[in-house]
PDB file of C-alpha atoms (C1' of nucleotides) in Angstrom:
ATOM      1  CA  MET A1223     120.271 171.692-186.740  1.00 67.00           C
ATOM      2  CA  VAL A1224     118.604 168.365-186.243  1.00 70.00           C
ATOM      3  CA  LYS A1225     119.246 167.900-189.905  1.00 77.00           C
ATOM      4  CA  THR A1226     122.846 166.898-189.341  1.00 89.00           C
ATOM      5  CA  LEU A1227     121.552 163.990-187.342  1.00 90.00           C
ATOM      6  CA  ASN A1228     118.976 163.159-189.986  1.00 89.00           C
ATOM      7  CA  ILE A1229     121.837 162.788-192.406  1.00 92.00           C
ATOM      8  CA  ILE A1230     124.205 160.672-190.342  1.00 93.00           C
ATOM      9  CA  GLY A1231     121.526 159.222-188.120  1.00 90.00           C
ATOM     10  CA  GLY A1232     120.920 155.958-189.925  1.00 91.00           C
ATOM     11  CA  LYS A1233     122.132 152.885-188.182  1.00 92.00           C
ATOM     12  CA  TRP A1234     124.943 152.353-190.668  1.00 94.00           C
ATOM     13  CA  LYS A1235     125.621 155.732-192.088  1.00 96.00           C
ATOM     14  CA  PRO A1236     128.378 156.648-189.664  1.00 94.00           C
ATOM     15  CA  VAL A1237     130.131 153.388-190.478  1.00 94.00           C
ATOM     16  CA  ILE A1238     129.719 153.896-194.195  1.00 96.00           C
ATOM     17  CA  LEU A1239     130.975 157.430-194.055  1.00 96.00           C
ATOM     18  CA  HIS A1240     133.924 156.426-191.968  1.00 95.00           C
ATOM     19  CA  MET A1241     134.989 153.873-194.562  1.00 95.00           C
ATOM     20  CA  LEU A1242     134.474 156.215-197.465  1.00 97.00           C
ATOM     21  CA  ALA A1243     136.471 158.901-195.742  1.00 96.00           C
ATOM     22  CA  SER A1244     139.617 157.038-196.468  1.00 96.00           C
ATOM     23  CA  GLN A1245     138.870 155.367-199.794  1.00 97.00           C
ATOM     24  CA  THR A1246     136.506 154.883-202.661  1.00 98.00           C
ATOM     25  CA  LEU A1247     134.685 151.591-202.477  1.00 97.00           C
ATOM     26  CA  ARG A1248     132.500 149.316-204.506  1.00 97.00           C
ATOM     27  CA  PHE A1249     129.192 147.915-203.278  1.00 97.00           C
ATOM     28  CA  GLY A1250     130.474 144.456-202.709  1.00 96.00           C
ATOM     29  CA  GLU A1251     133.522 145.688-200.907  1.00 96.00           C
ATOM     30  CA  MET A1252     131.408 147.559-198.461  1.00 96.00           C
ATOM     31  CA  ARG A1253     129.315 144.478-197.801  1.00 96.00           C
ATOM     32  CA  ARG A1254     132.436 142.567-196.985  1.00 95.00           C
ATOM     33  CA  LEU A1255     133.741 145.269-194.757  1.00 94.00           C
ATOM     34  CA  ILE A1256     130.509 145.474-192.804  1.00 93.00           C
ATOM     35  CA  PRO A1257     129.357 141.859-192.570  1.00 92.00           C
ATOM     36  CA  PRO A1258     126.319 142.393-190.346  1.00 92.00           C
ATOM     37  CA  ILE A1259     124.666 144.784-192.770  1.00 94.00           C
ATOM     38  CA  SER A1260     121.944 143.502-195.030  1.00 94.00           C
ATOM     39  CA  GLN A1261     122.139 144.405-198.651  1.00 95.00           C
ATOM     40  CA  LYS A1262     118.863 146.215-198.461  1.00 96.00           C
ATOM     41  CA  MET A1263     120.067 148.485-195.729  1.00 96.00           C
ATOM     42  CA  LEU A1264     123.322 149.168-197.497  1.00 97.00           C
ATOM     43  CA  THR A1265     121.475 150.122-200.656  1.00 97.00           C
ATOM     44  CA  GLN A1266     119.010 152.225-198.787  1.00 97.00           C
ATOM     45  CA  GLN A1267     121.542 154.124-196.701  1.00 97.00           C
ATOM     46  CA  LEU A1268     123.738 154.730-199.735  1.00 97.00           C
ATOM     47  CA  ARG A1269     120.763 156.135-201.638  1.00 97.00           C
ATOM     48  CA  GLU A1270     119.912 158.472-198.794  1.00 96.00           C
ATOM     49  CA  LEU A1271     123.438 159.704-198.460  1.00 96.00           C
ATOM     50  CA  GLU A1272     123.524 160.260-202.164  1.00 96.00           C
ATOM     51  CA  SER A1273     120.325 162.237-202.256  1.00 94.00           C
ATOM     52  CA  ASP A1274     121.603 164.339-199.435  1.00 93.00           C
ATOM     53  CA  GLY A1275     124.617 165.107-201.540  1.00 94.00           C
ATOM     54  CA  ILE A1276     127.077 163.504-199.146  1.00 96.00           C
ATOM     55  CA  ILE A1277     128.427 160.849-201.439  1.00 97.00           C
ATOM     56  CA  ASN A1278     128.981 160.325-205.163  1.00 97.00           C
ATOM     57  CA  ARG A1279     127.797 157.267-206.995  1.00 97.00           C
ATOM     58  CA  LYS A1280     129.613 156.327-210.137  1.00 97.00           C
ATOM     59  CA  VAL A1281     128.205 153.600-212.319  1.00 96.00           C
ATOM     60  CA  TYR A1282     130.403 151.848-214.933  1.00 96.00           C
ATOM     61  CA  ALA A1283     128.490 150.575-217.923  1.00 93.00           C
ATOM     62  CA  GLU A1284     130.057 147.162-217.836  1.00 91.00           C
ATOM     63  CA  VAL A1285     129.205 143.542-217.460  1.00 87.00           C
ATOM     64  CA  PRO A1286     129.344 142.586-214.696  1.00 91.00           C
ATOM     65  CA  PRO A1287     128.075 145.810-213.171  1.00 94.00           C
ATOM     66  CA  LYS A1288     130.427 147.962-211.198  1.00 97.00           C
ATOM     67  CA  VAL A1289     129.443 150.868-208.957  1.00 97.00           C
ATOM     68  CA  GLU A1290     131.812 152.964-206.917  1.00 98.00           C
ATOM     69  CA  TYR A1291     130.970 155.164-204.006  1.00 98.00           C
ATOM     70  CA  SER A1292     133.041 158.067-202.704  1.00 98.00           C
ATOM     71  CA  LEU A1293     132.589 161.095-200.532  1.00 98.00           C
ATOM     72  CA  SER A1294     131.416 164.227-202.281  1.00 97.00           C
ATOM     73  CA  THR A1295     133.024 167.594-201.587  1.00 96.00           C
ATOM     74  CA  LEU A1296     130.234 168.300-199.188  1.00 95.00           C
ATOM     75  CA  GLY A1297     130.674 164.921-197.592  1.00 96.00           C
ATOM     76  CA  LYS A1298     134.299 165.636-196.884  1.00 96.00           C
ATOM     77  CA  THR A1299     133.348 168.700-194.874  1.00 95.00           C
ATOM     78  CA  LEU A1300     131.489 166.360-192.608  1.00 95.00           C
ATOM     79  CA  ILE A1301     134.557 164.451-191.563  1.00 95.00           C
ATOM     80  CA  PRO A1302     135.691 166.704-188.768  1.00 95.00           C
ATOM     81  CA  ALA A1303     132.250 166.538-187.111  1.00 94.00           C
ATOM     82  CA  LEU A1304     132.164 162.794-187.409  1.00 93.00           C
ATOM     83  CA  GLU A1305     135.628 162.438-185.949  1.00 92.00           C
ATOM     84  CA  ALA A1306     134.628 164.538-182.987  1.00 93.00           C
ATOM     85  CA  LEU A1307     131.823 162.033-182.400  1.00 92.00           C
ATOM     86  CA  TYR A1308     134.096 159.029-182.696  1.00 89.00           C
ATOM     87  CA  ALA A1309     136.723 160.542-180.532  1.00 90.00           C
ATOM     88  CA  TRP A1310     134.179 161.160-177.808  1.00 92.00           C
ATOM     89  CA  GLY A1311     132.930 157.607-178.088  1.00 88.00           C
ATOM     90  CA  ASP A1312     136.445 156.297-177.507  1.00 82.00           C
ATOM     91  CA  ASN A1313     136.571 158.004-174.124  1.00 78.00           C
ATOM     92  CA  TYR A1314     133.156 156.793-173.136  1.00 75.00           C
ATOM     93  CA  PRO A1315     132.919 153.823-170.786  1.00 64.00           C
ATOM     94  CA  ASP A1316     132.589 150.866-173.159  1.00 58.00           C
ATOM     95  CA  THR A1317     129.223 149.157-173.230  1.00 61.00           C
ATOM     96  CA  GLY A1318     130.482 146.534-175.674  1.00 55.00           C
ATOM     97  CA  GLY A1319     128.932 145.193-178.840  1.00 57.00           C
ATOM     98  CA  ASP A1320     129.827 147.970-181.206  1.00 61.00           C
ATOM     99  CA  LEU A1321     131.774 147.683-184.398  1.00 54.00           C
ATOM    100  CA  LYS A1322     135.327 148.625-183.821  1.00 55.00           C
ATOM    101  CA  LEU A1323     136.471 151.515-185.961  1.00 56.00           C
TER     102      LEU A1323
ATOM    103  CA  MET B 721     131.456 154.233-181.869  1.00 67.00           C
ATOM    104  CA  VAL B 722     127.820 154.012-182.820  1.00 71.00           C
ATOM    105  CA  LYS B 723     127.236 154.554-179.170  1.00 78.00           C
ATOM    106  CA  THR B 724     127.765 158.282-179.402  1.00 89.00           C
ATOM    107  CA  LEU B 725     124.816 158.374-181.749  1.00 91.00           C
ATOM    108  CA  ASN B 726     122.733 156.187-179.444  1.00 89.00           C
ATOM    109  CA  ILE B 727     123.281 158.777-176.800  1.00 92.00           C
ATOM    110  CA  ILE B 728     122.528 161.889-178.704  1.00 93.00           C
ATOM    111  CA  GLY B 729     120.351 160.231-181.278  1.00 91.00           C
ATOM    112  CA  GLY B 730     116.939 160.816-179.785  1.00 91.00           C
ATOM    113  CA  LYS B 731     114.747 163.280-181.562  1.00 92.00           C
ATOM    114  CA  TRP B 732     115.056 165.875-178.823  1.00 95.00           C
ATOM    115  CA  LYS B 733     118.297 165.009-177.132  1.00 96.00           C
ATOM    116  CA  PRO B 734     120.447 167.378-179.150  1.00 95.00           C
ATOM    117  CA  VAL B 735     118.037 170.182-178.375  1.00 94.00           C
ATOM    118  CA  ILE B 736     117.997 169.329-174.680  1.00 96.00           C
ATOM    119  CA  LEU B 737     121.729 169.112-174.477  1.00 97.00           C
ATOM    120  CA  HIS B 738     122.150 172.355-176.270  1.00 95.00           C
ATOM    121  CA  MET B 739     119.945 174.099-173.765  1.00 95.00           C
ATOM    122  CA  LEU B 740     121.645 172.514-170.793  1.00 97.00           C
ATOM    123  CA  ALA B 741     125.059 173.411-172.166  1.00 96.00           C
ATOM    124  CA  SER B 742     124.478 176.994-171.175  1.00 96.00           C
ATOM    125  CA  GLN B 743     122.324 176.712-168.069  1.00 97.00           C
ATOM    126  CA  THR B 744     120.695 174.477-165.487  1.00 98.00           C
ATOM    127  CA  LEU B 745     117.008 174.113-166.079  1.00 97.00           C
ATOM    128  CA  ARG B 746     113.883 172.839-164.411  1.00 97.00           C
ATOM    129  CA  PHE B 747     111.480 170.430-166.032  1.00 97.00           C
ATOM    130  CA  GLY B 748     108.780 173.028-166.675  1.00 96.00           C
ATOM    131  CA  GLU B 749     111.294 175.490-168.088  1.00 97.00           C
ATOM    132  CA  MET B 750     112.394 173.012-170.608  1.00 97.00           C
ATOM    133  CA  ARG B 751     108.855 172.371-171.703  1.00 96.00           C
ATOM    134  CA  ARG B 752     108.366 176.059-172.237  1.00 95.00           C
ATOM    135  CA  LEU B 753     111.584 176.357-174.168  1.00 95.00           C
ATOM    136  CA  ILE B 754     110.707 173.479-176.466  1.00 94.00           C
ATOM    137  CA  PRO B 755     106.950 173.913-177.013  1.00 92.00           C
ATOM    138  CA  PRO B 756     106.504 171.043-179.513  1.00 92.00           C
ATOM    139  CA  ILE B 757     107.850 168.407-177.190  1.00 95.00           C
ATOM    140  CA  SER B 758     105.372 166.240-175.356  1.00 94.00           C
ATOM    141  CA  GLN B 759     105.943 165.806-171.658  1.00 96.00           C
ATOM    142  CA  LYS B 760     106.291 162.089-172.143  1.00 96.00           C
ATOM    143  CA  MET B 761     109.155 162.511-174.586  1.00 96.00           C
ATOM    144  CA  LEU B 762     110.853 165.089-172.407  1.00 97.00           C
ATOM    145  CA  THR B 763     110.734 162.748-169.413  1.00 97.00           C
ATOM    146  CA  GLN B 764     111.872 159.813-171.463  1.00 97.00           C
ATOM    147  CA  GLN B 765     114.841 161.549-173.098  1.00 97.00           C
ATOM    148  CA  LEU B 766     115.923 163.071-169.824  1.00 97.00           C
ATOM    149  CA  ARG B 767     115.862 159.651-168.210  1.00 97.00           C
ATOM    150  CA  GLU B 768     117.953 158.152-170.966  1.00 96.00           C
ATOM    151  CA  LEU B 769     120.485 160.939-170.833  1.00 97.00           C
ATOM    152  CA  GLU B 770     120.673 160.507-167.086  1.00 97.00           C
ATOM    153  CA  SER B 771     121.225 156.787-167.218  1.00 94.00           C
ATOM    154  CA  ASP B 772     123.957 157.342-169.792  1.00 93.00           C
ATOM    155  CA  GLY B 773     125.605 159.651-167.329  1.00 94.00           C
ATOM    156  CA  ILE B 774     125.303 162.738-169.532  1.00 95.00           C
ATOM    157  CA  ILE B 775     123.176 164.844-167.239  1.00 97.00           C
ATOM    158  CA  ASN B 776     122.520 165.238-163.526  1.00 97.00           C
ATOM    159  CA  ARG B 777     119.145 165.201-161.980  1.00 97.00           C
ATOM    160  CA  LYS B 778     118.685 167.009-158.749  1.00 97.00           C
ATOM    161  CA  VAL B 779     115.418 166.659-156.825  1.00 97.00           C
ATOM    162  CA  TYR B 780     114.459 169.133-154.134  1.00 96.00           C
ATOM    163  CA  ALA B 781     112.219 167.666-151.416  1.00 94.00           C
ATOM    164  CA  GLU B 782     109.800 170.476-151.528  1.00 91.00           C
ATOM    165  CA  VAL B 783     106.154 171.219-152.195  1.00 87.00           C
ATOM    166  CA  PRO B 784     105.561 171.897-154.966  1.00 91.00           C
ATOM    167  CA  PRO B 785     108.189 169.549-156.438  1.00 94.00           C
ATOM    168  CA  LYS B 786     111.277 170.971-158.041  1.00 97.00           C
ATOM    169  CA  VAL B 787     113.727 169.111-160.211  1.00 97.00           C
ATOM    170  CA  GLU B 788     116.742 170.609-161.881  1.00 98.00           C
ATOM    171  CA  TYR B 789     118.716 169.180-164.715  1.00 98.00           C
ATOM    172  CA  SER B 790     122.257 170.066-165.636  1.00 98.00           C
ATOM    173  CA  LEU B 791     125.112 168.625-167.691  1.00 98.00           C
ATOM    174  CA  SER B 792     127.383 166.229-165.893  1.00 97.00           C
ATOM    175  CA  THR B 793     131.132 166.427-166.181  1.00 96.00           C
ATOM    176  CA  LEU B 794     130.926 163.737-168.835  1.00 95.00           C
ATOM    177  CA  GLY B 795     128.158 165.627-170.560  1.00 96.00           C
ATOM    178  CA  LYS B 796     130.255 168.690-170.838  1.00 96.00           C
ATOM    179  CA  THR B 797     132.914 166.806-172.705  1.00 95.00           C
ATOM    180  CA  LEU B 798     130.246 166.168-175.343  1.00 95.00           C
ATOM    181  CA  ILE B 799     129.766 169.796-176.126  1.00 95.00           C
ATOM    182  CA  PRO B 800     132.599 170.167-178.678  1.00 94.00           C
ATOM    183  CA  ALA B 801     131.317 167.243-180.660  1.00 93.00           C
ATOM    184  CA  LEU B 802     127.772 168.623-180.617  1.00 93.00           C
ATOM    185  CA  GLU B 803     128.927 172.007-181.735  1.00 93.00           C
ATOM    186  CA  ALA B 804     130.801 170.437-184.634  1.00 93.00           C
ATOM    187  CA  LEU B 805     127.470 168.908-185.711  1.00 92.00           C
ATOM    188  CA  TYR B 806     125.555 172.152-185.378  1.00 89.00           C
ATOM    189  CA  ALA B 807     128.187 174.134-187.170  1.00 91.00           C
ATOM    190  CA  TRP B 808     128.111 171.738-190.113  1.00 92.00           C
ATOM    191  CA  GLY B 809     124.303 171.920-190.198  1.00 88.00           C
ATOM    192  CA  ASP B 810     124.527 175.693-190.516  1.00 82.00           C
ATOM    193  CA  ASN B 811     126.484 175.360-193.734  1.00 78.00           C
ATOM    194  CA  TYR B 812     124.193 172.782-195.141  1.00 75.00           C
ATOM    195  CA  PRO B 813     121.556 173.889-197.710  1.00 64.00           C
ATOM    196  CA  ASP B 814     118.493 174.579-195.615  1.00 57.00           C
ATOM    197  CA  THR B 815     115.630 172.159-195.946  1.00 59.00           C
ATOM    198  CA  GLY B 816     113.469 174.168-193.612  1.00 53.00           C
ATOM    199  CA  GLY B 817     111.368 173.084-190.723  1.00 55.00           C
ATOM    200  CA  ASP B 818     113.986 172.719-188.031  1.00 59.00           C
ATOM    201  CA  LEU B 819     114.157 174.379-184.706  1.00 53.00           C
ATOM    202  CA  LYS B 820     116.489 177.297-184.808  1.00 55.00           C
ATOM    203  CA  LEU B 821     119.351 177.049-182.381  1.00 59.00           C
TER     204      LEU B 821
ATOM    205  C1'  DC C 543     127.352 142.166-209.405  1.00 62.50           C
ATOM    206  C1'  DG C 544     124.380 145.409-207.722  1.00 62.50           C
ATOM    207  C1'  DG C 545     120.400 146.045-206.860  1.00 62.50           C
ATOM    208  C1'  DG C 546     114.546 146.251-206.523  1.00 62.50           C
ATOM    209  C1'  DA C 547     110.172 144.518-204.385  1.00 62.50           C
ATOM    210  C1'  DT C 548     107.812 142.424-200.478  1.00 62.50           C
ATOM    211  C1'  DC C 549     106.738 141.097-196.023  1.00 62.50           C
ATOM    212  C1'  DC C 550     107.165 141.370-191.234  1.00 62.50           C
ATOM    213  C1'  DT C 551     108.717 142.897-186.609  1.00 62.50           C
ATOM    214  C1'  DA C 552     110.620 146.237-183.408  1.00 62.50           C
ATOM    215  C1'  DT C 553     110.978 150.653-181.969  1.00 62.50           C
ATOM    216  C1'  DG C 554     110.041 155.627-181.903  1.00 62.50           C
ATOM    217  C1'  DC C 555     107.122 158.966-181.154  1.00 62.50           C
ATOM    218  C1'  DG C 556     102.686 161.515-180.267  1.00 62.50           C
ATOM    219  C1'  DA C 557      98.129 162.211-177.690  1.00 62.50           C
ATOM    220  C1'  DT C 558      95.671 161.678-173.823  1.00 62.50           C
ATOM    221  C1'  DA C 559      94.477 160.688-169.081  1.00 62.50           C
ATOM    222  C1'  DC C 560      95.774 160.027-164.333  1.00 62.50           C
ATOM    223  C1'  DT C 561      98.861 160.769-159.847  1.00 62.50           C
ATOM    224  C1'  DG C 562     101.992 161.985-155.450  1.00 62.50           C
TER     225       DG C 562
ATOM    226  C1'  DC D 300     105.056 170.588-160.558  1.00 62.50           C
ATOM    227  C1'  DA D 301     106.888 166.722-162.378  1.00 62.50           C
ATOM    228  C1'  DG D 302     106.024 163.026-163.504  1.00 62.50           C
ATOM    229  C1'  DT D 303     103.657 157.683-164.788  1.00 62.50           C
ATOM    230  C1'  DA D 304     100.535 154.699-167.710  1.00 62.50           C
ATOM    231  C1'  DT D 305      98.279 153.337-171.858  1.00 62.50           C
ATOM    232  C1'  DC D 306      97.017 153.416-176.652  1.00 62.50           C
ATOM    233  C1'  DG D 307      97.951 153.606-181.408  1.00 62.50           C
ATOM    234  C1'  DC D 308     100.173 155.105-185.658  1.00 62.50           C
ATOM    235  C1'  DA D 309     104.427 155.694-188.339  1.00 62.50           C
ATOM    236  C1'  DT D 310     108.927 154.661-189.378  1.00 62.50           C
ATOM    237  C1'  DA D 311     113.286 151.932-189.227  1.00 62.50           C
ATOM    238  C1'  DG D 312     115.260 147.985-189.946  1.00 62.50           C
ATOM    239  C1'  DG D 313     115.836 142.779-191.022  1.00 62.50           C
ATOM    240  C1'  DA D 314     114.908 138.468-194.045  1.00 62.50           C
ATOM    241  C1'  DT D 315     113.965 136.634-198.289  1.00 62.50           C
ATOM    242  C1'  DC D 316     113.180 136.266-203.182  1.00 62.50           C
ATOM    243  C1'  DC D 317     113.591 138.046-207.807  1.00 62.50           C
ATOM    244  C1'  DC D 318     115.969 140.642-211.873  1.00 62.50           C
ATOM    245  C1'  DG D 319     119.091 142.901-215.718  1.00 62.50           C
TER     246       DG D 319
END
DNA sequence: CGGGATCCTATGCGATACTG
DNA sequence: CAGTATCGCATAGGATCCCG
């Protein structure tokens, strides 16, 4: 059961998943949408989500490189659980400082 | 939004909350119910949950000491979100090693 | 453009010993 | 019984530089 948290527990994973829930995105787009994230962390968290089967990674053999990320079928089943989390957070007394989603 | 995860994100917090969801418990009882937890971690996570307003801590002025923990009203509102998480975990390909809840 | 490799710091967590 | 205090390792996460 703790495994669900292992999967979404990274500092940026919930944010990433929330973005991918509504659209397919390229690496650079995600960086722009989440300014405070370092590129290392973005890469790392994407790789973990991918190896957990939550997201798909599609590489286009082009120059310049192009990589698109999207939720996998399994990943989509996670959305309701994530939304329950976000919804609860909205009702929680704000402590400030969080990214607004 | 990340704050919801800050609150339930500790290694043992989900387990603790799951136990408290169904009953009020004393410190020693919780230790017995979660054998692998160290007493330091149990104390620490309980303190954090308390300061986040998720659980209530009731101290009886007795000898020997007696302290009971229970979900606060706010804590109870968290249950649906937690259950969504657990439910998802149950459908996820098992990686083994987790506590069974 | 989308990374990989390194280095470094902060935090999490566990084990152990002591206390009102 | 229900903690507090201290130590030390392991991991997470940030900054920076390099590469096809």
